[in-house]
Every structure is written in structure tokens, then in C-alpha cells.
Coordinates of N, CA, C and O and ligand atoms in Angstrom, one line a residue:
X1 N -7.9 19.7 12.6 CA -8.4 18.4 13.1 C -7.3 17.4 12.8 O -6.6 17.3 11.8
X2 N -7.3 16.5 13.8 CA -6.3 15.5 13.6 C -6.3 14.4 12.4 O -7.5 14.3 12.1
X3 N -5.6 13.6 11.7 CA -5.8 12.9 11.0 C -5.2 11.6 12.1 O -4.5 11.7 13.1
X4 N -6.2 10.1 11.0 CA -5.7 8.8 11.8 C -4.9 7.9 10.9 O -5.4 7.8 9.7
X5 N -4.1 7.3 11.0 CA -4.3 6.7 10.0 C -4.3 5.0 9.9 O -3.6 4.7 10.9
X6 N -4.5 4.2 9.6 CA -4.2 2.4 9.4 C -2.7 2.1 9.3 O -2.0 2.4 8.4
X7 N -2.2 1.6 10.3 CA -0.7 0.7 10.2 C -0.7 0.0 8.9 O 0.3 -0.1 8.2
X8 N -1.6 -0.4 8.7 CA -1.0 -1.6 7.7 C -0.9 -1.1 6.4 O 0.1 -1.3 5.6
X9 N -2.2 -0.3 5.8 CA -2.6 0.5 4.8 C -2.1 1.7 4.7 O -1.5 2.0 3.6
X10 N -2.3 2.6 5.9 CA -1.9 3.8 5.5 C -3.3 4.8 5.5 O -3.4 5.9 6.0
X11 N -4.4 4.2 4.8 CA -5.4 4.9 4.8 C -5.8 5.7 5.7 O -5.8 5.3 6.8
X12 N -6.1 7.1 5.4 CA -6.6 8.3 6.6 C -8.2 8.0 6.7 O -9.1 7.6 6.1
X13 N -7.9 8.6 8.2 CA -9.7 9.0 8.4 C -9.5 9.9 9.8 O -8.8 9.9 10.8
X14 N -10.5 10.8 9.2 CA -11.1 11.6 10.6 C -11.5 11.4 11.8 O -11.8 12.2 12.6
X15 N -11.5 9.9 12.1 CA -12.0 9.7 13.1 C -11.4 7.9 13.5 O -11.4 7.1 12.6
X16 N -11.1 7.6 14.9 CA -10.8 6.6 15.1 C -12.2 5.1 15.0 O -12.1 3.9 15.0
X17 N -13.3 6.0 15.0 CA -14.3 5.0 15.3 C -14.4 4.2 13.9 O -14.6 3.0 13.7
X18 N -14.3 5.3 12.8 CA -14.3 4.7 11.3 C -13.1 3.8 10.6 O -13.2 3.0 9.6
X19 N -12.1 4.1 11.4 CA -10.5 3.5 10.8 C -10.8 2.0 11.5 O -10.4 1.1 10.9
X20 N -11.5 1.7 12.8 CA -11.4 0.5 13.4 C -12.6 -0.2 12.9 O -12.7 -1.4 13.2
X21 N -13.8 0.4 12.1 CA -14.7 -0.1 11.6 C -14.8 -0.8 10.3 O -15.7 -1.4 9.9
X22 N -13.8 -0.5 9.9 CA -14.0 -0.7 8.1 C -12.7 -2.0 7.5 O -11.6 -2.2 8.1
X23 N -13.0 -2.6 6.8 CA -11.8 -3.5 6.8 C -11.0 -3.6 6.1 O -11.2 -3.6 4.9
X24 N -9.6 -3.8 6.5 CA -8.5 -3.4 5.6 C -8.2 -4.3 4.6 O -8.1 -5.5 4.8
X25 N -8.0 -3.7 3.3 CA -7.1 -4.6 1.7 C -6.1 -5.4 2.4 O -6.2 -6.7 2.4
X26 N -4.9 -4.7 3.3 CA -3.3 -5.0 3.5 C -3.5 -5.3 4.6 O -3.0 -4.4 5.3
X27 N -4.2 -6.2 5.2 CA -4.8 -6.8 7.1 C -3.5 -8.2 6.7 O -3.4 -9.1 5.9
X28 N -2.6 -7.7 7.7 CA -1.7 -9.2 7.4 C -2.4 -10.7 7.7 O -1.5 -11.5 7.9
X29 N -3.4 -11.2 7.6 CA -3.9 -12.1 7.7 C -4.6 -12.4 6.0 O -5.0 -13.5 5.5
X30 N -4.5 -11.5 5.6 CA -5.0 -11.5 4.3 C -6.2 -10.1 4.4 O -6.6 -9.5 5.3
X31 N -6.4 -9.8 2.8 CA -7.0 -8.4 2.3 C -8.5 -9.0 2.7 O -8.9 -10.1 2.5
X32 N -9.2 -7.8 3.4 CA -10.2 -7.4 4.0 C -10.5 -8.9 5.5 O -11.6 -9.2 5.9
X33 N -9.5 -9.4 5.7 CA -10.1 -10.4 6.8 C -9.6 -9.8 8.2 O -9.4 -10.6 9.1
X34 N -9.6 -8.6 8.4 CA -9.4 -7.6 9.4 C -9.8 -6.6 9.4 O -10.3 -6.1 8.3
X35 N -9.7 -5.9 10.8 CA -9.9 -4.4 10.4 C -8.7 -3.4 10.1 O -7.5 -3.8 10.0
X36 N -9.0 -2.2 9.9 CA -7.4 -1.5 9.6 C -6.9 -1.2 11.5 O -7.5 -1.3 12.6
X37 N -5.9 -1.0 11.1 CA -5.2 -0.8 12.6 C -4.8 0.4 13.0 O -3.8 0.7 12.4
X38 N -5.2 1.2 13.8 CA -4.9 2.3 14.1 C -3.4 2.3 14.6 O -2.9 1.6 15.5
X39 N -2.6 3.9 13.2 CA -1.2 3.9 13.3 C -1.3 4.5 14.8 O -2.2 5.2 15.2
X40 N -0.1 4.2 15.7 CA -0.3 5.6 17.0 C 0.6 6.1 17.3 O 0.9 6.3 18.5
X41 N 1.7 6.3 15.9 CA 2.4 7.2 15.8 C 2.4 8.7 15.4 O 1.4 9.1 14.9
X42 N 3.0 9.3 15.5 CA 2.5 10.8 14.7 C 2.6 11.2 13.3 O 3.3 10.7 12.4
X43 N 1.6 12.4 12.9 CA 2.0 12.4 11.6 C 3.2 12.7 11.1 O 2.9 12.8 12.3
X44 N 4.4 13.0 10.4 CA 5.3 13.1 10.2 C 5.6 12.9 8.0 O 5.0 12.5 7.0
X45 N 7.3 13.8 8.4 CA 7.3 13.8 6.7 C 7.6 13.0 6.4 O 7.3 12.6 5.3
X46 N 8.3 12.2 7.1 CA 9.2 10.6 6.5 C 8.7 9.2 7.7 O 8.7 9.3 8.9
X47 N 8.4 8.2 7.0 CA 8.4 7.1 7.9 C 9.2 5.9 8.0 O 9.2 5.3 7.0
X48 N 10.1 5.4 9.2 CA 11.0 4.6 9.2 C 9.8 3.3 9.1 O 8.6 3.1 9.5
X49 N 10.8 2.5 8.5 CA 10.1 0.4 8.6 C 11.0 0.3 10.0 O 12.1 0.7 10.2
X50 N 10.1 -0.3 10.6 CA 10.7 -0.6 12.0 C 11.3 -1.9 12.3 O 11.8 -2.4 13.4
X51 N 11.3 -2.5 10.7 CA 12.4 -4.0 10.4 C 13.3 -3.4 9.8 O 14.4 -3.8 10.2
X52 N 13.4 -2.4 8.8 CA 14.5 -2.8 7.9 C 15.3 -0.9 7.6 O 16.1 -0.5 6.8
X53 N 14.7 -0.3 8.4 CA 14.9 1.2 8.6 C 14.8 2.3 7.2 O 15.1 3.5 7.1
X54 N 14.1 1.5 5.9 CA 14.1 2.3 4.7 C 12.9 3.4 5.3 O 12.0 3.3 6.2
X55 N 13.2 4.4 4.4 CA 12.2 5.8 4.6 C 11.4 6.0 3.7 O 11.8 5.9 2.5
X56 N 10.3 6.2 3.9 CA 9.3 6.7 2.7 C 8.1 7.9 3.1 O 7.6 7.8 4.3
X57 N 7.8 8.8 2.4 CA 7.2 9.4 2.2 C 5.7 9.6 2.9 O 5.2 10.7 3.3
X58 N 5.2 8.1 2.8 CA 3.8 8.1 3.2 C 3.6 6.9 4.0 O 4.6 6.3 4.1
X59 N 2.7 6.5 4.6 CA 2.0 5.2 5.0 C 2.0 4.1 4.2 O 2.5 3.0 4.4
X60 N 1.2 4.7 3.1 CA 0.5 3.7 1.9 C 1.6 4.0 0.9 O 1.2 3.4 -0.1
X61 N 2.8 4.6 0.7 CA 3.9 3.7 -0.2 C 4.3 2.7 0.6 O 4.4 1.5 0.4
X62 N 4.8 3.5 1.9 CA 5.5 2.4 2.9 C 4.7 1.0 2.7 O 5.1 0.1 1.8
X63 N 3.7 0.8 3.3 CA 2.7 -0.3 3.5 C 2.3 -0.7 2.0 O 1.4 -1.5 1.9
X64 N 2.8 -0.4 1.1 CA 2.7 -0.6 0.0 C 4.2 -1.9 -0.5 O 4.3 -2.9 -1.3
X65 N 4.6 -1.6 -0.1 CA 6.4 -2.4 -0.5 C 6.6 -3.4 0.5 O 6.6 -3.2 1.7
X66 N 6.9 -5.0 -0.5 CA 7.7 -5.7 0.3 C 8.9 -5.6 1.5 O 9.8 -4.8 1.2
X67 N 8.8 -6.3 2.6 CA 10.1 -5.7 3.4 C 11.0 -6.9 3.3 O 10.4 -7.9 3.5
X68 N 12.0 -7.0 3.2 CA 13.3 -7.7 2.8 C 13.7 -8.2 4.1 O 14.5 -9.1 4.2
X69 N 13.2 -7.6 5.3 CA 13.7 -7.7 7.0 C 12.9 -8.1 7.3 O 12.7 -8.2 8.5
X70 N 11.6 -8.8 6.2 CA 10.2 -8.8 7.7 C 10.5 -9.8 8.6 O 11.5 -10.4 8.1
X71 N 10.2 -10.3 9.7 CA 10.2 -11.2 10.8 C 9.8 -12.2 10.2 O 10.4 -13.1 10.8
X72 N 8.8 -12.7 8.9 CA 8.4 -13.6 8.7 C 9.2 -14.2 7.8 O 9.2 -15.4 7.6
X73 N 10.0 -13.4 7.2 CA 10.4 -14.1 6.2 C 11.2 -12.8 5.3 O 10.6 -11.7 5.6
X74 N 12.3 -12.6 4.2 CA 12.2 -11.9 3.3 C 11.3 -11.6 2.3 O 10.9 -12.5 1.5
X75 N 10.9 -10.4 2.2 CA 9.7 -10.2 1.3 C 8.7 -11.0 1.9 O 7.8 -10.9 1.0
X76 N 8.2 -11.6 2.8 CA 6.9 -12.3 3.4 C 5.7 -11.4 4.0 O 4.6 -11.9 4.3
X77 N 5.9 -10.5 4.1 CA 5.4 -9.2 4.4 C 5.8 -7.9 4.0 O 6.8 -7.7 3.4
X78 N 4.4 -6.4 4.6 CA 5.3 -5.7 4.2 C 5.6 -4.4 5.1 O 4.9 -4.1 6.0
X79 N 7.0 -3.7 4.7 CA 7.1 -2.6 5.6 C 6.1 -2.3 6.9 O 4.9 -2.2 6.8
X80 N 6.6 -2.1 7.9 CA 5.5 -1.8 8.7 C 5.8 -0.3 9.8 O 6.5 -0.7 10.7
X81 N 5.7 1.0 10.0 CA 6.3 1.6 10.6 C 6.6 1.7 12.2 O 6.0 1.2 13.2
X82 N 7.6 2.5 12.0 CA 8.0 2.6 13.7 C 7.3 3.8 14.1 O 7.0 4.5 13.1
X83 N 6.9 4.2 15.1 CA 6.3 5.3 16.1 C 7.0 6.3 16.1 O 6.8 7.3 16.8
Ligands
ZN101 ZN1 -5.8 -0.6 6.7
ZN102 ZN1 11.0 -2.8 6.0

């Protein structure tokens, strides 16, 4: 069965209806004032930041770490992956 996961978080779920229902901590507008975002990339072992090309492991380290490249600003945001 496929897994889904949140762009911004990283969080998995089995199902797309539950990932777009529930609301995300790391919603760039601020924690929980969104929903999580469906990644719609593939799963994979390493994920590029699509600002700043560092690699990590997971979603939720990635989406976990300031990005030094964000668009907004250094460190103003964080990592976000490429597809
Ligand atoms: Zn999320
Ligand atoms: Zn980055």
C-alpha cells in the first residue's frame, strides 16, 4: 500500500483524504493554521531542498531544519522538498 506524505511536515498517512484533513504543526502560515499538504513526490531514500539542494533522510528531518536559501529570507523558513 502506498504511503502519503505532508510537504511541509513530512507526516505519513494511508490515505490522501486524512493528510488533507488534519492540520499541520509546520503549515507555513503558522502551526496548525492549515492543513498538511500533500507531498507528490515519490517515496525515495534521500530528499533534495528545492532552495538550497542539502539532502536528508526523511521528510520530517528535512521539514524539520531551517533553510539558509529560503525565498523568504535566510533561515525564514524551512527546507522544503523537490519532486
Ligand atoms: Zn503537515
Ligand atoms: Zn533548503
Amino acid at each position: 500500500m502506498a504511503n502519503f506524505y505532508c510537504e511541509y511536515c513530512g507526516k505519513k498517512y494511508s490515505n490522501v483524504k486524512s493528510l488533507t484533513g488534519a492540520p499541520c504543526y509546520r503549515h507555513p502560515n503558522g502551526a496548525n493554521k492549515g492543513k498538511h499538504k500533500l507531498y507528490e513526490g515519490s517515496e525515495k531514500t534521500k530528499y533534495t531542498c528545492k532552495y538550497c539542494g542539502t539532502l536528508y533522510p526523511s521528510l520530517i528531518s528535512m521539514t524539520g531544519a531551517p533553510c539558509y536559501r529560503h525565498p523568504n529570507g535566510a533561515n525564514k523558513g524551512r527546507h522544503s522538498p523537490a519532486l
